[in-house]
């Protein structure tokens, strides 16, 4: 490839990258945090289940099919494989509300700083 073609490819790649960044794709899990509405917006495990109570023994109310969701608040419940007992309350994809174990939410620490306790 000659120098002129390499420069053209580099310029086109840079322009395409800048254009995609300007579109505003959804925030990544790295941008997990509480926003001005008081909710936690964070990455989650695709297919994470929401439970009626803060326990795997309670009824499943639905799930989170996507990988980025919001959470209203947190509470203590049964321990889970994440090494703590924190569960996050959210509206699931079917419209029902449920408790999602922290192990399925991509927080840096649990409970997430700034999110209110339920």
mmCIF file of C-alpha atoms in Angstrom:
data_model
loop_
_atom_site.group_PDB
_atom_site.id
_atom_site.type_symbol
_atom_site.label_atom_id
_atom_site.label_comp_id
_atom_site.label_asym_id
_atom_site.label_seq_id
_atom_site.Cartn_x
_atom_site.Cartn_y
_atom_site.Cartn_z
ATOM 1 C CA UNK A 1 0.000 0.000 0.000
ATOM 2 C CA UNK A 2 1.442 3.359 -0.965
ATOM 3 C CA UNK A 3 1.762 6.285 1.462
ATOM 4 C CA UNK A 4 -1.132 8.271 -0.032
ATOM 5 C CA UNK A 5 -3.505 5.294 0.345
ATOM 6 C CA UNK A 6 -2.368 4.706 3.948
ATOM 7 C CA UNK A 7 -3.062 8.348 4.820
ATOM 8 C CA UNK A 8 -6.501 8.175 3.173
ATOM 9 C CA UNK A 9 -7.394 5.027 5.122
ATOM 10 C CA UNK A 10 -6.177 6.606 8.370
ATOM 11 C CA UNK A 11 -8.209 9.791 7.797
ATOM 12 C CA UNK A 12 -11.354 7.825 6.885
ATOM 13 C CA UNK A 13 -10.986 5.569 9.937
ATOM 14 C CA UNK A 14 -10.556 8.570 12.227
ATOM 15 C CA UNK A 15 -13.610 10.309 10.744
ATOM 16 C CA UNK A 16 -15.735 7.174 11.078
ATOM 17 C CA UNK A 17 -14.675 6.678 14.700
ATOM 18 C CA UNK A 18 -15.463 10.297 15.570
ATOM 19 C CA UNK A 19 -18.837 10.039 13.860
ATOM 20 C CA UNK A 20 -19.793 6.897 15.753
ATOM 21 C CA UNK A 21 -18.784 8.476 19.059
ATOM 22 C CA UNK A 22 -21.009 11.471 18.341
ATOM 23 C CA UNK A 23 -24.069 9.269 17.815
ATOM 24 C CA UNK A 24 -24.200 8.520 21.530
ATOM 25 C CA UNK A 25 -24.359 4.782 21.903
ATOM 26 C CA UNK A 26 -25.685 3.501 25.268
ATOM 27 C CA UNK A 27 -23.384 3.902 28.253
ATOM 28 C CA UNK A 28 -21.148 0.999 29.079
ATOM 29 C CA UNK A 29 -20.946 -0.840 32.375
ATOM 30 C CA UNK A 30 -17.837 1.216 33.115
ATOM 31 C CA UNK A 31 -20.168 4.204 33.477
ATOM 32 C CA UNK A 32 -22.133 2.561 36.294
ATOM 33 C CA UNK A 33 -23.427 5.115 38.767
ATOM 34 C CA UNK A 34 -26.307 6.970 40.361
ATOM 35 C CA UNK A 35 -27.702 9.733 38.148
ATOM 36 C CA UNK A 36 -29.634 12.910 38.955
ATOM 37 C CA UNK A 37 -32.943 10.990 39.114
ATOM 38 C CA UNK A 38 -31.567 8.983 42.055
ATOM 39 C CA UNK A 39 -31.468 5.705 40.133
ATOM 40 C CA UNK A 40 -28.444 3.489 39.610
ATOM 41 C CA UNK A 41 -27.725 2.886 35.913
ATOM 42 C CA UNK A 42 -25.427 -0.056 35.462
ATOM 43 C CA UNK A 43 -24.499 -3.065 33.400
ATOM 44 C CA UNK A 44 -26.092 -6.359 34.329
ATOM 45 C CA UNK A 45 -25.932 -10.006 33.375
ATOM 46 C CA UNK A 46 -28.168 -10.724 30.367
ATOM 47 C CA UNK A 47 -31.077 -12.814 31.582
ATOM 48 C CA UNK A 48 -30.625 -11.776 35.231
ATOM 49 C CA UNK A 49 -33.680 -12.881 37.199
ATOM 50 C CA UNK A 50 -35.738 -10.681 39.475
ATOM 51 C CA UNK A 51 -37.226 -12.285 42.574
ATOM 52 C CA UNK A 52 -40.281 -11.439 44.699
ATOM 53 C CA UNK A 53 -38.118 -11.294 47.829
ATOM 54 C CA UNK A 54 -34.381 -10.908 48.379
ATOM 55 C CA UNK A 55 -33.875 -14.643 48.165
ATOM 56 C CA UNK A 56 -33.378 -17.262 45.452
ATOM 57 C CA UNK A 57 -36.069 -19.278 47.285
ATOM 58 C CA UNK A 58 -38.755 -16.722 46.407
ATOM 59 C CA UNK A 59 -40.806 -16.641 43.218
ATOM 60 C CA UNK A 60 -39.204 -15.369 40.027
ATOM 61 C CA UNK A 61 -41.079 -12.308 38.753
ATOM 62 C CA UNK A 62 -39.233 -11.850 35.464
ATOM 63 C CA UNK A 63 -35.813 -11.025 34.098
ATOM 64 C CA UNK A 64 -33.572 -8.396 32.548
ATOM 65 C CA UNK A 65 -32.926 -9.429 28.947
ATOM 66 C CA UNK A 66 -30.594 -6.554 28.096
ATOM 67 C CA UNK A 67 -27.195 -5.816 29.592
ATOM 68 C CA UNK A 68 -27.755 -2.279 30.915
ATOM 69 C CA UNK A 69 -30.544 -1.366 33.344
ATOM 70 C CA UNK A 70 -31.567 1.038 36.088
ATOM 71 C CA UNK A 71 -32.156 0.159 39.728
ATOM 72 C CA UNK A 72 -34.361 2.085 42.167
ATOM 73 C CA UNK A 73 -32.758 1.106 45.480
ATOM 74 C CA UNK A 74 -30.966 -1.694 47.338
ATOM 75 C CA UNK A 75 -31.567 -3.843 50.390
ATOM 76 C CA UNK A 76 -30.069 -6.648 52.465
ATOM 77 C CA UNK A 77 -31.284 -10.176 51.767
ATOM 78 C CA UNK A 78 -29.995 -13.716 51.536
ATOM 79 C CA UNK A 79 -26.298 -14.123 50.700
ATOM 80 C CA UNK A 80 -25.560 -14.911 47.047
ATOM 81 C CA UNK A 81 -22.455 -16.038 45.095
ATOM 82 C CA UNK A 82 -21.258 -12.416 44.867
ATOM 83 C CA UNK A 83 -19.995 -12.696 48.443
ATOM 84 C CA UNK A 84 -22.509 -10.318 50.027
ATOM 85 C CA UNK A 85 -26.240 -9.983 50.752
ATOM 86 C CA UNK A 86 -27.069 -6.928 48.613
ATOM 87 C CA UNK A 87 -30.038 -7.043 46.228
ATOM 88 C CA UNK A 88 -31.182 -4.293 43.828
ATOM 89 C CA UNK A 89 -34.855 -3.397 43.215
ATOM 90 C CA UNK A 90 -35.889 -2.673 39.618
ATOM 91 C CA UNK A 91 -38.641 -2.918 37.056
ATOM 92 C CA UNK A 92 -38.071 -6.051 35.006
ATOM 93 C CA UNK A 93 -38.538 -6.334 31.248
ATOM 94 C CA UNK A 94 -42.069 -7.756 31.638
ATOM 95 C CA UNK A 95 -43.143 -4.704 33.697
ATOM 96 C CA UNK A 96 -43.107 -6.497 37.051
ATOM 97 C CA UNK A 97 -40.846 -5.321 39.878
ATOM 98 C CA UNK A 98 -38.228 -7.579 41.392
ATOM 99 C CA UNK A 99 -35.067 -7.955 43.434
ATOM 100 C CA UNK A 100 -31.895 -8.722 41.463
ATOM 101 C CA UNK A 101 -28.888 -10.125 43.355
ATOM 102 C CA UNK A 102 -25.837 -7.850 43.281
ATOM 103 C CA UNK A 103 -23.791 -10.655 41.728
ATOM 104 C CA UNK A 104 -25.757 -10.002 38.505
ATOM 105 C CA UNK A 105 -25.177 -6.211 38.545
ATOM 106 C CA UNK A 106 -21.808 -4.792 37.399
ATOM 107 C CA UNK A 107 -21.175 -2.407 40.287
ATOM 108 C CA UNK A 108 -17.714 -1.539 41.570
ATOM 109 C CA UNK A 109 -18.893 -2.046 45.148
ATOM 110 C CA UNK A 110 -22.084 -3.103 46.895
ATOM 111 C CA UNK A 111 -24.190 -1.355 47.809
ATOM 112 C CA UNK A 112 -23.588 1.139 45.020
ATOM 113 C CA UNK A 113 -22.501 4.498 46.507
ATOM 114 C CA UNK A 114 -25.226 7.142 46.413
ATOM 115 C CA UNK A 115 -28.142 4.758 45.857
ATOM 116 C CA UNK A 116 -30.763 4.827 48.588
ATOM 117 C CA UNK A 117 -31.595 1.801 50.707
ATOM 118 C CA UNK A 118 -35.113 0.389 50.223
#
